[in-house]
XYZ file of C-alpha atoms in Angstrom:
299
model
C 11.431 25.859 25.480
C 8.902 23.335 24.564
C 8.956 20.353 27.551
C 9.379 16.965 26.954
C 5.881 14.844 26.694
C 4.980 12.513 29.400
C 4.403 8.921 29.073
C 0.872 9.641 29.809
C 0.387 12.466 27.240
C 2.338 10.281 24.827
C -0.283 7.453 25.312
C -3.377 9.807 25.354
C -1.871 11.159 21.769
C -1.780 7.692 20.530
C -4.840 7.036 21.502
C -6.467 10.226 19.857
C -4.927 9.247 16.645
C -6.660 5.784 16.925
C -10.085 7.803 17.754
C -9.187 10.446 14.638
C -8.821 7.635 12.243
C -11.675 5.502 13.227
C -13.911 8.907 13.332
C -12.833 9.437 9.581
C -14.877 6.172 8.594
C -18.163 7.617 10.103
C -21.133 8.472 8.466
C -23.802 9.711 10.302
C -24.364 7.415 13.266
C -23.524 4.406 11.422
C -19.521 3.122 11.223
C -18.663 2.678 7.541
C -15.427 0.970 6.228
C -13.044 2.977 4.604
C -9.658 3.012 2.889
C -7.418 4.945 5.675
C -8.563 2.684 8.702
C -5.308 1.742 9.668
C -3.293 4.654 8.334
C -2.595 5.688 11.870
C -2.280 2.167 13.527
C -0.592 0.208 10.852
C 0.271 2.498 7.928
C 2.607 -0.213 6.499
C -0.025 -2.882 6.012
C -0.461 -3.057 2.272
C 2.978 -3.434 1.671
C 3.791 -5.992 4.362
C 0.669 -8.154 2.887
C 2.095 -7.539 -0.546
C 5.240 -8.308 0.094
C 4.225 -11.813 1.756
C 2.110 -12.609 -1.247
C 4.963 -11.686 -4.047
C 7.075 -14.220 -1.892
C 4.070 -17.139 -1.936
C 4.051 -16.601 -5.599
C 7.599 -17.532 -6.187
C 6.784 -20.984 -5.100
C 3.132 -21.409 -5.910
C 2.480 -19.856 -9.391
C -1.396 -20.455 -8.291
C -1.698 -18.703 -5.377
C -2.953 -15.000 -6.567
C -5.953 -16.946 -8.422
C -6.235 -19.307 -5.264
C -6.401 -16.515 -2.899
C -9.374 -14.238 -4.616
C -11.256 -17.450 -5.100
C -10.821 -17.931 -1.284
C -12.289 -14.468 -0.594
C -15.186 -14.782 -2.953
C -16.075 -18.001 -0.849
C -16.051 -16.358 2.416
C -18.000 -13.272 0.986
C -20.765 -15.245 -0.237
C -21.812 -17.252 3.044
C -21.971 -14.831 5.875
C -20.543 -11.812 4.005
C -16.474 -10.657 4.230
C -15.746 -11.797 7.601
C -13.055 -14.007 7.550
C -15.346 -17.076 8.727
C -13.914 -19.201 6.034
C -10.460 -18.986 7.610
C -11.871 -20.826 11.077
C -11.478 -24.210 12.106
C -14.039 -26.946 12.646
C -14.274 -27.108 16.581
C -16.785 -29.201 18.742
C -20.232 -27.794 18.001
C -19.021 -25.966 14.733
C -18.334 -27.599 11.369
C -16.358 -24.777 9.391
C -16.937 -23.546 6.230
C -13.340 -25.132 5.097
C -15.077 -28.742 5.286
C -18.131 -27.576 2.971
C -18.554 -29.468 -0.332
C -17.450 -26.442 -2.420
C -14.210 -25.870 -0.452
C -12.931 -29.167 1.255
C -10.153 -30.466 -0.962
C -10.451 -27.225 -3.328
C -10.085 -24.127 -1.664
C -6.515 -23.234 -0.839
C -4.141 -20.215 0.331
C -4.914 -20.343 4.103
C -1.200 -20.965 4.943
C -0.801 -17.460 2.972
C -3.105 -15.393 4.788
C -1.682 -16.900 7.941
C 1.837 -15.865 7.128
C 0.152 -12.458 6.021
C -1.412 -12.172 9.656
C 1.769 -13.339 11.418
C 4.433 -10.524 9.444
C 1.395 -8.116 10.660
C 1.425 -9.048 13.938
C 5.061 -8.517 14.166
C 4.713 -4.751 12.844
C 1.343 -3.743 14.685
C 0.500 -6.552 17.146
C -3.516 -6.908 17.674
C -4.353 -4.293 14.750
C -5.627 -6.017 11.746
C -8.835 -8.286 11.367
C -8.114 -11.499 9.433
C -11.246 -10.562 7.485
C -9.364 -7.180 6.203
C -6.103 -9.277 5.666
C -8.208 -11.462 3.360
C -9.631 -8.352 1.454
C -6.240 -6.622 1.166
C -4.315 -10.035 -0.083
C -7.546 -10.329 -2.685
C -6.845 -6.839 -4.385
C -3.136 -7.272 -4.232
C -3.514 -10.860 -5.869
C -5.501 -9.534 -8.980
C -3.200 -6.271 -9.419
C -0.094 -8.290 -9.241
C -1.705 -10.483 -11.979
C -2.358 -7.788 -14.273
C -5.625 -6.808 -13.306
C -7.186 -3.937 -11.831
C -6.440 -2.058 -8.686
C -9.237 -0.655 -6.485
C -9.121 0.978 -2.897
C -9.830 -1.680 -0.664
C -12.132 -0.201 2.022
C -11.243 -1.804 5.508
C -12.606 -2.161 9.105
C -14.317 -5.498 8.897
C -14.633 -7.527 12.198
C -13.657 -10.760 12.168
C -16.644 -13.317 12.376
C -16.521 -15.865 15.147
C -19.018 -18.545 14.098
C -19.058 -20.446 10.592
C -21.808 -21.632 8.551
C -21.008 -24.943 6.884
C -24.417 -25.102 4.508
C -24.137 -21.454 3.484
C -25.038 -21.202 -0.113
C -22.770 -19.351 -2.801
C -25.912 -18.615 -4.857
C -26.274 -15.336 -3.314
C -26.234 -12.621 -6.308
C -30.017 -11.534 -6.089
C -30.036 -12.090 -2.334
C -26.989 -9.504 -1.665
C -28.250 -6.939 -4.611
C -26.179 -8.055 -7.302
C -27.375 -7.661 -10.855
C -26.376 -9.422 -14.164
C -23.454 -7.039 -14.667
C -22.029 -7.974 -11.191
C -22.460 -12.106 -11.814
C -20.688 -11.751 -15.373
C -17.609 -9.462 -13.687
C -17.137 -11.729 -10.984
C -17.125 -15.018 -12.983
C -14.315 -13.047 -14.751
C -12.079 -14.038 -11.847
C -11.745 -17.402 -13.826
C -9.521 -15.368 -16.257
C -6.443 -17.387 -14.200
C -6.104 -20.100 -11.941
C -6.558 -23.707 -12.505
C -9.698 -26.431 -12.134
C -9.935 -30.328 -11.805
C -10.691 -32.828 -14.511
C -13.471 -33.690 -12.455
C -15.272 -30.798 -13.079
C -15.365 -31.063 -16.884
C -15.251 -34.931 -17.012
C -17.177 -36.684 -14.513
C -21.047 -36.908 -12.931
C -23.200 -34.365 -13.663
C -20.269 -31.896 -14.760
C -19.403 -33.744 -17.532
C -19.251 -31.975 -20.748
C -16.796 -34.054 -22.577
C -18.325 -37.599 -22.689
C -21.794 -37.863 -21.043
C -23.329 -34.171 -21.199
C -26.764 -34.095 -19.556
C -26.844 -37.730 -19.936
C -26.813 -37.908 -23.510
C -23.728 -40.083 -23.972
C -22.122 -37.294 -26.283
C -20.072 -34.318 -25.339
C -21.517 -31.063 -24.808
C -22.755 -29.553 -28.395
C -21.499 -25.915 -27.140
C -18.023 -26.643 -27.020
C -15.480 -25.792 -29.388
C -14.415 -29.241 -31.141
C -10.679 -28.535 -31.072
C -11.113 -27.367 -27.636
C -13.003 -30.175 -26.674
C -10.342 -32.728 -28.110
C -7.599 -31.074 -26.290
C -9.511 -31.664 -22.831
C -10.047 -35.129 -23.688
C -6.341 -35.922 -23.853
C -5.948 -33.875 -20.845
C -9.130 -35.634 -18.966
C -9.424 -39.098 -20.509
C -12.756 -40.879 -19.642
C -12.564 -42.583 -16.510
C -9.146 -40.881 -15.321
C -7.595 -38.883 -12.892
C -10.130 -36.588 -11.866
C -7.651 -34.481 -9.730
C -5.620 -33.630 -12.966
C -5.193 -29.616 -13.129
C -6.157 -27.756 -16.201
C -6.161 -23.820 -17.045
C -8.945 -22.080 -16.767
C -7.692 -20.022 -19.284
C -5.570 -21.880 -21.685
C -4.312 -18.601 -23.282
C -3.077 -16.747 -20.501
C -3.265 -18.714 -17.462
C -1.781 -16.872 -14.934
C -2.741 -13.272 -15.864
C -5.728 -11.401 -14.982
C -7.172 -9.973 -18.131
C -10.363 -10.478 -20.163
C -9.335 -13.538 -21.977
C -12.079 -15.229 -20.004
C -14.565 -13.334 -21.982
C -13.173 -13.742 -25.549
C -12.465 -17.948 -24.852
C -16.439 -17.976 -23.890
C -16.901 -16.125 -27.486
C -15.032 -18.918 -29.079
C -16.842 -21.453 -27.004
C -13.772 -22.379 -25.111
C -15.238 -21.884 -21.563
C -14.020 -25.163 -19.079
C -17.252 -24.952 -16.727
C -20.626 -25.101 -18.210
C -21.506 -22.291 -15.418
C -19.238 -20.150 -17.470
C -20.414 -21.117 -21.091
C -23.662 -20.927 -20.281
C -23.191 -16.905 -19.689
C -22.843 -16.759 -23.351
C -24.459 -19.969 -25.010
C -27.578 -20.449 -22.927
C -30.741 -19.535 -24.196
C -31.679 -17.687 -20.929
C -28.494 -15.664 -21.343
C -29.369 -14.147 -24.869
C -30.441 -10.339 -23.781
C -29.308 -10.893 -20.673
C -25.977 -12.019 -19.563
C -24.719 -12.649 -23.132
C -24.301 -9.082 -24.386
C -22.270 -8.226 -21.009
C -19.824 -11.101 -22.212
C -19.802 -9.720 -25.660
C -18.942 -6.057 -24.112
C -16.204 -7.648 -21.679
C -14.635 -9.392 -24.546
C -14.374 -6.405 -26.367
C -12.969 -3.986 -23.522
C -10.685 -5.026 -21.281
C -11.219 -1.476 -19.650
C -14.918 -1.987 -19.312
C -14.372 -5.302 -17.724
C -11.786 -4.126 -15.210
C -14.207 -1.241 -14.212
C -16.768 -3.412 -13.223
C -14.830 -5.995 -11.535
C -13.008 -3.444 -9.586
């Protein structure tokens, strides 16, 4: 007859399960991220985060788009280390307070809620960086976009880089297809009037200092935005990045650009600028014609 396991042997077995799970993520002598990093230590992690996000979206229809943007802004500074989640403390100014994020990036409280739920289920196991990555994938999938196996095993960053640049595609080995695919995250979410009707971003009234609108913008779309964003009006008024399906993750971002209905100049330039011809413009055409191609590249 088998004997009952002692507390010491039970603890040893649990520790061995953690070691085995971590070993599965090793490749040669270098630790690698893997999809089942928490399979033994927190097997319900994905479902826990998903439930938190579903509840958050019931009161905030923008939250899925906000979370994917939050993850993007985190990753392009010091890597996907969750450093964007850190608060400013003496001697370290947070990335939260940098110009691209201050008053604009949102969704921090949902990441906090997911962390709290996971701490209840499996204390001290998941890093905030991994929670952020999981939340981003779930946000896209729940909005109708592609799913992908999230590679897990990130460590949380302990420092924040206030001056980190987001213009790092080439620095991290990303190419034109990556640029156009990741820009497709603008297929959902909202943006303020000041990003199309004020200062250097003005496409409605003083494009490039000409005191004229951007000639590349569709005239009907420009008239619509002019009503939403009158000259010298409230710059914080929100507008749909995708006026056709604003809360669905699909390829309408690209079909809008094809019709000269890109809200941000950085979006429209992927198709319309002289430099885009022969580089990013054909990729926009391909994604506009095939949602599957876009989803595959984005994932």
